[in-house]
Short mmCIF file of C-alpha atoms in Angstrom, two decimals:
data_model
loop_
_atom_site.label_atom_id
_atom_site.label_comp_id
_atom_site.label_asym_id
_atom_site.label_seq_id
_atom_site.Cartn_x
_atom_site.Cartn_y
_atom_site.Cartn_z
CA MET A 1 128.90 104.63 87.03
CA SER A 2 126.74 101.70 88.06
CA GLU A 3 125.00 99.62 85.38
CA ARG A 4 122.26 98.62 87.79
CA ILE A 5 118.92 100.32 87.27
CA TYR A 6 117.43 101.55 90.54
CA THR A 7 113.65 101.38 90.81
CA ALA A 8 110.99 102.96 92.98
CA GLY A 9 107.37 102.24 93.76
CA LEU A 10 104.75 104.85 94.62
CA VAL A 11 101.67 104.34 96.80
CA VAL A 12 99.10 107.13 96.47
CA ILE A 13 96.83 107.09 99.52
CA GLY A 14 93.41 108.63 99.46
CA ASP A 15 89.70 107.95 99.07
CA GLU A 16 89.41 111.34 97.36
CA ILE A 17 91.42 110.09 94.35
CA LEU A 18 89.44 106.83 94.07
CA SER A 19 86.10 108.67 94.27
CA GLY A 20 87.12 110.99 91.44
CA ARG A 21 86.69 114.06 93.62
CA THR A 22 90.37 115.00 93.48
CA HIS A 23 92.49 114.61 90.35
CA ASP A 24 95.85 113.16 91.28
CA ARG A 25 98.84 115.28 90.34
CA ASN A 26 101.46 113.45 92.41
CA ILE A 27 101.98 110.47 90.09
CA ALA A 28 103.21 112.76 87.30
CA GLN A 29 105.41 114.89 89.54
CA VAL A 30 107.00 111.94 91.36
CA ALA A 31 107.54 110.19 87.98
CA SER A 32 109.25 113.23 86.43
CA TRP A 33 111.36 113.83 89.53
CA LEU A 34 112.53 110.18 89.67
CA GLN A 35 113.40 110.27 85.96
CA VAL A 36 115.80 113.14 86.62
CA GLN A 37 117.28 111.33 89.65
CA GLY A 38 118.08 108.38 87.36
CA ILE A 39 115.62 106.13 89.19
CA ARG A 40 112.89 104.31 87.30
CA LEU A 41 109.29 104.39 88.59
CA ALA A 42 108.31 100.73 88.32
CA GLU A 43 104.73 100.74 89.62
CA VAL A 44 102.11 102.97 91.21
CA ARG A 45 99.21 101.84 93.38
CA VAL A 46 96.33 104.05 94.46
CA VAL A 47 94.69 102.68 97.60
CA PRO A 48 91.91 103.85 99.95
CA ASP A 49 92.28 105.18 103.53
CA VAL A 50 92.12 101.64 104.94
CA ILE A 51 95.10 100.55 106.99
CA GLU A 52 95.23 96.91 105.75
CA ARG A 53 95.13 98.05 102.11
CA ILE A 54 97.93 100.57 102.67
CA VAL A 55 100.07 97.97 104.47
CA GLU A 56 99.55 95.46 101.65
CA ALA A 57 100.56 97.92 98.91
CA VAL A 58 103.49 99.30 100.91
CA ASP A 59 104.83 95.81 101.62
CA ALA A 60 104.55 94.71 97.99
CA LEU A 61 106.30 97.77 96.55
CA ARG A 62 108.95 98.38 99.24
CA THR A 63 110.31 94.85 98.86
CA ALA A 64 110.13 94.82 95.04
CA ASN A 65 111.96 98.16 94.63
CA ASP A 66 114.96 100.11 95.89
CA TYR A 67 112.72 102.91 97.12
CA LEU A 68 109.11 103.38 98.08
CA PHE A 69 107.39 106.75 98.04
CA THR A 70 103.97 107.49 99.48
CA THR A 71 101.78 110.55 99.06
CA GLY A 72 98.81 111.45 101.23
CA GLY A 73 97.47 110.59 104.64
CA ILE A 74 99.99 112.45 106.83
CA GLY A 75 97.76 115.38 107.85
CA PRO A 76 96.04 116.15 111.16
CA THR A 77 92.73 114.30 110.78
CA HIS A 78 91.56 110.86 111.89
CA ASP A 79 91.63 109.55 108.30
CA ASP A 80 95.37 110.32 108.04
CA ILE A 81 96.71 106.86 108.84
CA THR A 82 99.79 106.50 106.63
CA VAL A 83 102.20 106.68 109.58
CA ASP A 84 100.28 103.94 111.39
CA ALA A 85 100.28 101.77 108.25
CA ILE A 86 104.02 102.16 107.62
CA ALA A 87 104.79 101.47 111.30
CA ALA A 88 102.63 98.33 111.10
CA ALA A 89 104.36 97.24 107.87
CA LEU A 90 107.79 97.69 109.49
CA GLY A 91 106.73 96.24 112.86
CA VAL A 92 107.80 99.30 114.86
CA PRO A 93 105.76 101.51 117.22
CA VAL A 94 104.53 105.02 116.40
CA VAL A 95 106.29 107.71 118.44
CA ILE A 96 106.24 111.52 118.63
CA HIS A 97 109.35 112.86 116.88
CA PRO A 98 110.76 115.61 119.18
CA GLN A 99 112.11 117.70 116.29
CA ALA A 100 108.79 117.46 114.41
CA ARG A 101 106.97 118.53 117.58
CA ALA A 102 109.33 121.51 117.94
CA ILE A 103 108.78 122.50 114.29
CA LEU A 104 104.99 122.33 114.73
CA GLU A 105 105.12 124.27 118.03
CA ARG A 106 107.03 127.09 116.32
CA TYR A 107 104.77 127.00 113.23
CA TYR A 108 101.51 127.11 115.23
CA ALA A 109 102.80 129.48 117.99
CA ASP A 110 100.83 132.42 116.55
CA LYS A 111 98.06 130.22 115.07
CA GLY A 112 96.37 128.92 118.22
CA GLY A 113 99.07 126.52 119.41
CA LEU A 114 99.51 122.77 119.13
CA THR A 115 96.09 121.06 119.28
CA GLU A 116 95.59 117.29 119.53
CA GLY A 117 94.98 117.12 115.76
CA ARG A 118 98.08 119.13 114.92
CA LEU A 119 100.25 117.05 117.23
CA ARG A 120 99.28 114.01 115.10
CA MET A 121 101.58 115.46 112.42
CA ALA A 122 104.60 114.86 114.71
CA ARG A 123 103.87 111.11 114.85
CA VAL A 124 106.44 108.94 113.03
CA PRO A 125 107.38 105.25 112.92
CA GLU A 126 110.15 104.78 115.49
CA GLY A 127 113.59 105.37 113.95
CA ALA A 128 112.36 107.77 111.25
CA GLU A 129 113.99 111.01 110.11
CA LEU A 130 112.22 114.13 108.87
CA ILE A 131 111.95 115.50 105.33
CA PRO A 132 111.96 119.31 105.55
CA ASN A 133 108.98 121.22 104.17
CA ARG A 134 109.26 124.99 103.75
CA MET A 135 105.57 125.46 102.79
CA SER A 136 103.78 124.41 105.95
CA GLY A 137 104.87 123.20 109.35
CA ALA A 138 104.40 119.48 108.94
CA PRO A 139 107.47 117.58 107.70
CA GLY A 140 107.63 114.49 105.50
CA ILE A 141 109.08 111.29 106.93
CA ALA A 142 111.97 109.07 105.84
CA ILE A 143 112.56 105.58 107.25
CA GLY A 144 114.64 102.86 105.61
CA ASN A 145 113.90 102.94 101.88
CA ILE A 146 110.52 104.66 102.44
CA ARG A 147 109.78 108.36 101.89
CA MET A 148 106.36 109.61 103.08
CA MET A 149 105.14 112.85 101.55
CA ALA A 150 102.10 115.08 101.75
CA GLY A 151 99.12 114.57 99.45
CA VAL A 152 98.76 118.27 98.60
CA PRO A 153 100.80 118.50 95.37
CA HIS A 154 102.68 121.75 96.04
CA ILE A 155 103.75 120.52 99.48
CA ALA A 156 104.81 117.15 98.02
CA ALA A 157 106.85 119.14 95.46
CA GLN A 158 108.67 120.91 98.30
CA MET A 159 109.48 117.59 99.93
CA LEU A 160 110.76 116.14 96.63
CA ASP A 161 112.93 119.22 96.28
CA SER A 162 114.41 118.54 99.74
CA LEU A 163 115.18 114.96 98.65
CA THR A 164 116.91 115.92 95.39
CA GLY A 165 120.37 114.41 95.26
CA THR A 166 119.95 112.48 98.53
CA LEU A 167 119.11 109.08 96.98
CA GLU A 168 121.63 106.66 95.63
CA GLY A 169 120.59 106.31 91.99
CA GLY A 170 121.51 104.26 88.99
CA ALA A 171 122.65 105.35 85.55
CA PRO A 172 120.53 108.20 84.23
CA LEU A 173 118.00 107.05 81.67
CA LEU A 174 118.80 108.88 78.42
CA SER A 175 116.25 109.63 75.73
CA GLU A 176 116.03 110.88 72.16
CA THR A 177 112.83 111.95 70.46
CA VAL A 178 111.89 112.18 66.81
CA GLY A 179 108.44 113.18 65.64
CA GLY A 180 106.38 114.08 62.63
CA TYR A 181 102.94 114.13 61.06
CA ILE A 182 103.26 110.36 60.74
CA PRO A 183 100.26 108.06 61.43
CA GLU A 184 101.67 105.58 63.96
CA SER A 185 99.81 102.69 62.36
CA GLU A 186 101.94 103.17 59.21
CA VAL A 187 105.23 102.78 61.11
CA ALA A 188 104.21 100.16 63.69
CA VAL A 189 106.23 97.43 61.95
CA LEU A 190 109.28 99.69 61.60
CA LEU A 191 109.19 100.62 65.30
CA ARG A 192 109.02 97.01 66.38
CA GLU A 193 111.90 95.99 64.11
CA VAL A 194 114.14 98.87 65.17
CA GLU A 195 113.49 98.17 68.84
CA LYS A 196 114.20 94.47 68.35
CA ALA A 197 117.52 95.32 66.62
CA HIS A 198 118.71 97.48 69.56
CA GLU A 199 118.57 95.41 72.71
CA ASN A 200 119.11 98.08 75.36
CA CYS A 201 116.67 100.54 73.86
CA GLN A 202 112.97 100.99 74.30
CA ILE A 203 110.83 102.89 71.80
CA GLY A 204 107.60 104.53 72.92
CA SER A 205 105.09 105.88 70.41
CA TYR A 206 102.96 108.89 71.43
CA PRO A 207 100.29 109.79 68.89
CA PHE A 208 98.69 113.23 68.70
CA PHE A 209 96.04 115.05 66.69
CA ARG A 210 96.87 118.69 65.91
CA GLU A 211 95.35 121.20 63.53
CA GLY A 212 93.39 118.48 61.79
CA ARG A 213 96.40 116.20 61.24
CA VAL A 214 97.51 113.01 62.99
CA GLY A 215 101.11 112.51 64.00
CA ALA A 216 103.30 110.95 66.61
CA ASN A 217 106.46 111.44 68.62
CA PHE A 218 108.73 108.44 69.00
CA VAL A 219 110.82 108.41 72.18
CA ILE A 220 113.82 106.10 72.43
CA ARG A 221 115.03 105.44 75.98
CA SER A 222 118.23 103.76 77.12
CA THR A 223 120.86 104.02 79.83
CA ASP A 224 123.49 103.38 77.12
CA ALA A 225 124.40 106.54 75.15
CA ASP A 226 125.95 104.68 72.21
CA ALA A 227 123.04 102.25 71.84
CA LEU A 228 120.66 105.21 72.00
CA GLN A 229 122.40 107.07 69.16
CA SER A 230 122.62 103.93 67.03
CA CYS A 231 118.90 103.24 67.56
CA LEU A 232 118.00 106.85 66.73
CA HIS A 233 120.05 106.66 63.53
CA THR A 234 118.35 103.42 62.42
CA LEU A 235 114.88 104.78 63.19
CA CYS A 236 115.46 108.03 61.24
CA GLU A 237 116.83 106.06 58.30
CA GLY A 238 113.72 103.85 58.35
CA LEU A 239 111.32 106.80 58.52
CA GLY A 240 113.14 108.41 55.58
CA GLU A 241 112.93 105.20 53.53
CA LEU A 242 109.15 105.14 54.10
CA GLY A 243 109.01 108.69 52.72
CA PHE A 244 108.14 110.49 55.98
CA ASP A 245 109.41 113.92 57.01
CA PHE A 246 110.48 113.95 60.65
CA THR A 247 111.78 116.44 63.20
CA PRO A 248 114.63 115.56 65.58
CA GLY A 249 113.61 116.39 69.14
CA GLY A 250 109.96 115.76 68.33
CA ILE A 251 107.12 118.11 67.50
CA MET B 1 68.00 97.54 95.80
CA SER B 2 70.99 95.46 96.78
CA GLU B 3 72.92 96.32 99.93
CA ARG B 4 76.10 94.85 98.52
CA ILE B 5 78.72 97.34 97.40
CA TYR B 6 80.15 96.50 93.98
CA THR B 7 83.81 97.30 93.47
CA ALA B 8 86.13 97.77 90.51
CA GLY B 9 89.87 97.80 89.99
CA LEU B 10 91.70 99.83 87.35
CA VAL B 11 95.01 98.95 85.70
CA VAL B 12 96.61 101.86 83.85
CA ILE B 13 99.12 100.50 81.34
CA GLY B 14 101.91 102.64 79.98
CA ASP B 15 105.59 103.46 80.30
CA GLU B 16 104.70 107.04 79.34
CA ILE B 17 102.82 107.54 82.64
CA LEU B 18 105.61 106.01 84.75
CA SER B 19 108.27 108.13 83.03
CA GLY B 20 106.33 111.31 83.75
CA ARG B 21 106.08 112.16 80.05
CA THR B 22 102.29 111.85 79.97
CA HIS B 23 100.05 113.02 82.81
CA ASP B 24 97.37 110.40 83.43
CA ARG B 25 93.80 111.63 83.11
CA ASN B 26 92.08 108.25 83.03
CA ILE B 27 92.19 107.53 86.78
CA ALA B 28 90.04 110.58 87.50
CA GLN B 29 87.57 109.98 84.69
CA VAL B 30 87.13 106.28 85.42
CA ALA B 31 86.75 107.08 89.15
CA SER B 32 84.06 109.72 88.52
CA TRP B 33 82.22 107.50 86.06
CA LEU B 34 82.20 104.53 88.46
CA GLN B 35 80.93 106.75 91.27
CA VAL B 36 77.88 107.63 89.17
CA GLN B 37 77.35 103.96 88.26
CA GLY B 38 77.18 103.16 91.98
CA ILE B 39 80.39 101.11 91.80
CA ARG B 40 83.31 101.86 94.10
CA LEU B 41 86.83 102.12 92.66
CA ALA B 42 88.80 100.01 95.15
CA GLU B 43 92.35 100.22 93.77
CA VAL B 44 94.38 101.50 90.84
CA ARG B 45 97.70 100.13 89.64
CA VAL B 46 99.91 101.83 87.06
CA VAL B 47 102.22 99.28 85.40
CA PRO B 48 104.78 99.38 82.57
CA ASP B 49 104.43 97.89 79.07
CA VAL B 50 105.77 94.53 80.30
CA ILE B 51 103.48 91.56 79.81
CA GLU B 52 104.28 89.79 83.11
CA ARG B 53 103.65 92.99 85.09
CA ILE B 54 100.30 93.58 83.35
CA VAL B 55 99.22 89.97 83.93
CA GLU B 56 100.14 90.19 87.62
CA ALA B 57 98.15 93.41 88.18
CA VAL B 58 95.18 92.22 86.12
CA ASP B 59 95.01 88.92 88.01
CA ALA B 60 95.21 90.60 91.41
CA LEU B 61 92.49 93.17 90.70
CA ARG B 62 90.08 91.07 88.59
CA THR B 63 89.78 88.46 91.32
CA ALA B 64 89.52 90.98 94.19
CA ASN B 65 86.77 93.05 92.52
CA ASP B 66 83.49 92.73 90.64
CA TYR B 67 84.94 94.52 87.63
CA LEU B 68 88.36 95.28 86.20
CA PHE B 69 89.01 98.19 83.84
CA THR B 70 92.21 98.74 81.91
CA THR B 71 93.35 101.80 79.98
CA GLY B 72 96.16 101.88 77.42
CA GLY B 73 98.06 99.44 75.27
CA ILE B 74 95.36 98.59 72.70
CA GLY B 75 96.74 100.63 69.79
CA PRO B 76 98.53 99.52 66.60
CA THR B 77 102.17 99.42 67.72
CA HIS B 78 104.40 96.62 69.01
CA ASP B 79 104.32 98.03 72.56
CA ASP B 80 100.51 97.65 72.66
CA ILE B 81 100.31 94.31 74.48
CA THR B 82 97.25 94.61 76.72
CA VAL B 83 95.23 92.11 74.66
CA ASP B 84 98.07 89.57 74.88
CA ALA B 85 98.34 90.10 78.64
CA ILE B 86 94.60 89.69 79.28
CA ALA B 87 94.48 86.58 77.06
CA ALA B 88 97.43 85.15 79.00
CA ALA B 89 95.74 85.98 82.33
CA LEU B 90 92.53 84.25 81.20
CA GLY B 91 94.32 81.34 79.52
CA VAL B 92 92.64 81.89 76.13
CA PRO B 93 94.19 82.48 72.69
CA VAL B 94 94.26 85.83 70.87
CA VAL B 95 92.03 85.88 67.79
CA ILE B 96 90.98 88.42 65.16
CA HIS B 97 87.43 89.61 65.94
CA PRO B 98 85.54 89.63 62.61
CA GLN B 99 83.34 92.59 63.55
CA ALA B 100 86.36 94.60 64.73
CA ARG B 101 88.12 93.82 61.47
CA ALA B 102 85.05 95.01 59.52
CA ILE B 103 84.89 98.24 61.56
CA LEU B 104 88.58 98.93 60.92
CA GLU B 105 88.26 98.10 57.20
CA ARG B 106 85.45 100.63 56.86
CA TYR B 107 87.27 103.24 58.98
CA TYR B 108 90.55 102.97 57.05
CA ALA B 109 88.95 102.47 53.58
CA ASP B 110 89.80 106.04 52.54
CA LYS B 111 92.90 106.27 54.78
CA GLY B 112 95.25 103.80 53.08
CA GLY B 113 93.51 100.56 54.05
CA LEU B 114 94.15 97.97 56.73
CA THR B 115 97.91 97.63 57.32
CA GLU B 116 99.52 94.98 59.53
CA GLY B 117 99.74 97.50 62.39
CA ARG B 118 96.11 98.56 62.07
CA LEU B 119 94.91 94.96 61.95
CA ARG B 120 96.49 94.51 65.42
CA MET B 121 93.59 96.61 66.74
CA ALA B 122 91.14 93.81 65.75
CA ARG B 123 92.94 91.31 68.01
CA VAL B 124 90.93 90.22 71.08
CA PRO B 125 91.09 87.44 73.67
CA GLU B 126 88.87 84.62 72.35
CA GLY B 127 85.28 85.05 73.52
CA ALA B 128 85.45 88.84 73.82
CA GLU B 129 82.83 91.38 72.76
CA LEU B 130 83.45 94.88 71.46
CA ILE B 131 82.93 98.24 73.19
CA PRO B 132 81.83 100.76 70.55
CA ASN B 133 83.95 103.86 70.01
CA ARG B 134 82.55 106.69 67.91
CA MET B 135 85.81 108.72 67.91
CA SER B 136 88.18 106.46 66.02
CA GLY B 137 87.86 103.07 64.38
CA ALA B 138 89.36 100.87 67.06
CA PRO B 139 86.85 99.46 69.56
CA GLY B 140 87.37 98.67 73.23
CA ILE B 141 87.07 95.09 74.41
CA ALA B 142 84.85 93.38 77.01
CA ILE B 143 85.45 89.87 78.28
CA GLY B 144 84.08 88.41 81.52
CA ASN B 145 84.35 91.11 84.18
CA ILE B 146 87.12 92.94 82.26
CA ARG B 147 86.70 96.11 80.19
CA MET B 148 89.70 97.20 78.10
CA MET B 149 89.76 100.82 77.00
CA ALA B 150 92.03 103.13 75.04
CA GLY B 151 94.76 105.13 76.76
CA VAL B 152 93.92 108.38 74.93
CA PRO B 153 91.57 110.06 77.44
CA HIS B 154 88.90 111.36 75.03
CA ILE B 155 88.62 107.93 73.37
CA ALA B 156 88.43 106.22 76.77
CA ALA B 157 85.64 108.68 77.64
CA GLN B 158 83.68 107.56 74.55
CA MET B 159 84.07 103.94 75.59
CA LEU B 160 82.91 104.69 79.16
CA ASP B 161 79.90 106.45 77.66
CA SER B 162 79.08 103.28 75.68
CA LEU B 163 79.28 101.26 78.91
CA THR B 164 76.99 103.56 80.93
CA GLY B 165 74.12 101.58 82.39
CA THR B 166 75.46 98.22 81.15
CA LEU B 167 77.07 97.11 84.42
CA GLU B 168 75.23 95.52 87.31
CA GLY B 169 75.94 97.92 90.15
CA GLY B 170 75.30 98.21 93.82
CA ALA B 171 73.52 100.91 95.76
CA PRO B 172 74.60 104.37 94.61
CA LEU B 173 77.05 105.96 97.00
CA LEU B 174 75.43 109.18 98.28
CA SER B 175 77.35 112.18 99.52
CA GLU B 176 76.82 115.47 101.32
CA THR B 177 79.38 118.22 101.55
CA VAL B 178 79.80 121.06 104.01
CA GLY B 179 82.69 123.49 103.86
CA GLY B 180 84.05 126.69 105.31
CA TYR B 181 87.13 128.71 106.10
CA ILE B 182 87.82 126.20 108.85
CA PRO B 183 91.39 125.00 109.58
CA GLU B 184 91.03 121.21 109.46
CA SER B 185 93.41 120.77 112.38
CA GLU B 186 90.90 122.57 114.63
CA VAL B 187 88.08 120.13 113.80
CA ALA B 188 90.06 116.89 113.53
CA VAL B 189 88.69 115.58 116.83
CA LEU B 190 85.11 116.52 115.89
CA LEU B 191 85.37 114.77 112.52
CA ARG B 192 86.65 111.57 114.10
CA GLU B 193 83.92 111.57 116.75
CA VAL B 194 81.11 112.24 114.28
CA GLU B 195 82.34 109.50 111.95
CA LYS B 196 82.60 107.05 114.85
CA ALA B 197 79.00 107.86 115.89
CA HIS B 198 77.63 107.09 112.39
CA GLU B 199 78.67 103.60 111.42
CA ASN B 200 77.72 103.56 107.74
CA CYS B 201 79.22 106.96 106.99
CA GLN B 202 82.68 108.01 105.98
CA ILE B 203 83.93 111.60 106.35
CA GLY B 204 86.69 112.90 104.11
CA SER B 205 88.42 116.19 104.83
CA TYR B 206 89.74 118.21 101.86
CA PRO B 207 91.76 121.28 102.89
CA PHE B 208 92.34 124.24 100.60
CA PHE B 209 94.14 127.58 100.63
CA ARG B 210 92.28 130.40 98.88
CA GLU B 211 92.78 134.17 98.86
CA GLY B 212 95.19 133.93 101.77
CA ARG B 213 92.87 131.86 103.97
CA VAL B 214 92.85 128.19 104.87
CA GLY B 215 89.67 126.17 104.80
CA ALA B 216 88.31 122.74 104.11
CA ASN B 217 85.39 120.88 102.60
CA PHE B 218 84.10 117.89 104.54
CA VAL B 219 82.46 115.19 102.42
CA ILE B 220 80.25 112.57 104.06
CA ARG B 221 79.69 109.43 101.99
CA SER B 222 77.20 106.63 102.59
CA THR B 223 74.94 104.28 100.66
CA ASP B 224 72.30 104.88 103.37
CA ALA B 225 70.35 108.12 102.82
CA ASP B 226 69.04 108.35 106.41
CA ALA B 227 72.43 107.70 107.99
CA LEU B 228 73.92 110.32 105.67
CA GLN B 229 71.43 113.02 106.71
CA SER B 230 71.83 112.18 110.40
CA CYS B 231 75.63 112.37 110.10
CA LEU B 232 75.42 115.69 108.23
CA HIS B 233 73.14 117.10 110.93
CA THR B 234 75.52 116.06 113.74
CA LEU B 235 78.55 117.46 111.90
CA CYS B 236 76.89 120.84 111.25
CA GLU B 237 75.79 121.03 114.89
CA GLY B 238 79.36 120.32 116.00
CA LEU B 239 80.85 122.94 113.68
CA GLY B 240 78.35 125.49 114.99
CA GLU B 241 79.21 124.66 118.60
CA LEU B 242 82.88 125.30 117.85
CA GLY B 243 81.90 128.73 116.50
CA PHE B 244 82.59 128.08 112.81
CA ASP B 245 80.58 129.44 109.88
CA PHE B 246 79.96 126.75 107.28
CA THR B 247 78.33 126.44 103.87
CA PRO B 248 76.10 123.47 102.96
CA GLY B 249 77.28 121.98 99.65
CA GLY B 250 80.85 123.09 100.31
CA ILE B 251 82.80 126.08 99.08
#
């Protein structure tokens, strides 16, 4: 198993997210999916439907990471320009993918046929492959380390499902959680000291307010199973010494 | 009224968003709030709890925009490093804000007093002012064109509320919506042509699938009220000519 941690960037494309009209749900689903693949989501950028802005974000994140995912902007309308932006970033022309065209022809055969708008969804940067999509006709697009997905969350989910297990990943990130009705401000020093004492571990603190009481879950993350268990042990010991009740697995 | 469009960037800080554990709700609420202020959200970046990564994102977006908002990383624990990152980006030291300290002392007077962790929440970049927060003791922080807010969405909402009307904004962005059970692929050409014919207008297309039928809402945005109405008129005419029923205001 490789020790290297693979990373991914995500570019969310769409004026509708930046205007507040649509609440993004792709960041969370891409993040959760990557976590399970053993790939760490390193950064997300949300950019408008402006080709230069998409190119800039795509270039920054595709070179800084092992993978780059995009959501949005691959539909049939004139404001769907993700394919053009990726082609520009890679310096390749946009072409009609024959298999994508065939898929769309079949899908729209009894729905009025392939209009000019619909044919746009067969456009890909030259050299790209398709990401199957069982929900609607239009496929996602894979080229190099880039994976372009739909903006509609349940279609993006289908495309992620098609990609499961296809990416070379790093060591899975392991985690342990412990939680309790513990005000995080009373254990801030403990958390910092425990994290400092366990080099390969990261401790996140997630406060909550339930039934009139404050509390927090503490999540330790590491790719090293032994370090993780040692860190968990030290943290639980520390919480006990401070007189707090805690629940393994979190509450 | 100024013709200039004011823009803002948003940096969302938190490993918990990138790991998929927490679903971000601040992007949508900051976006909607800015829209009402007449300020356009130009870009969002989600970055991990790593000081260099926060500094990089903050520097990129504070110089490219009129305003920069941040959410997350201003709590009591060791992984709350937003203040340190902003101070580093601005080249100023971190100091204890006397008024913030007084607020926290009052707030925690009957809750065990001001611990080392809690006092962290009074730390600000030198020269900063406070953003009031009625929900919990800890205030947000304003310095230059930067506004630092809590990561917990209902506390961030309180801070946004405190900021309402305090920012110099541009012309309010106006919008008109028209929608119908119209497959967007059948009007893609119309949308592009109408947008092209109305220079100061932008048309977004937002497809949906309801009760077994596809449809879409088309949102025209402009800071120019006359251009907006003219664009709306042309779009409705075009939809009618294609034989579609449509509903003003969207469905």
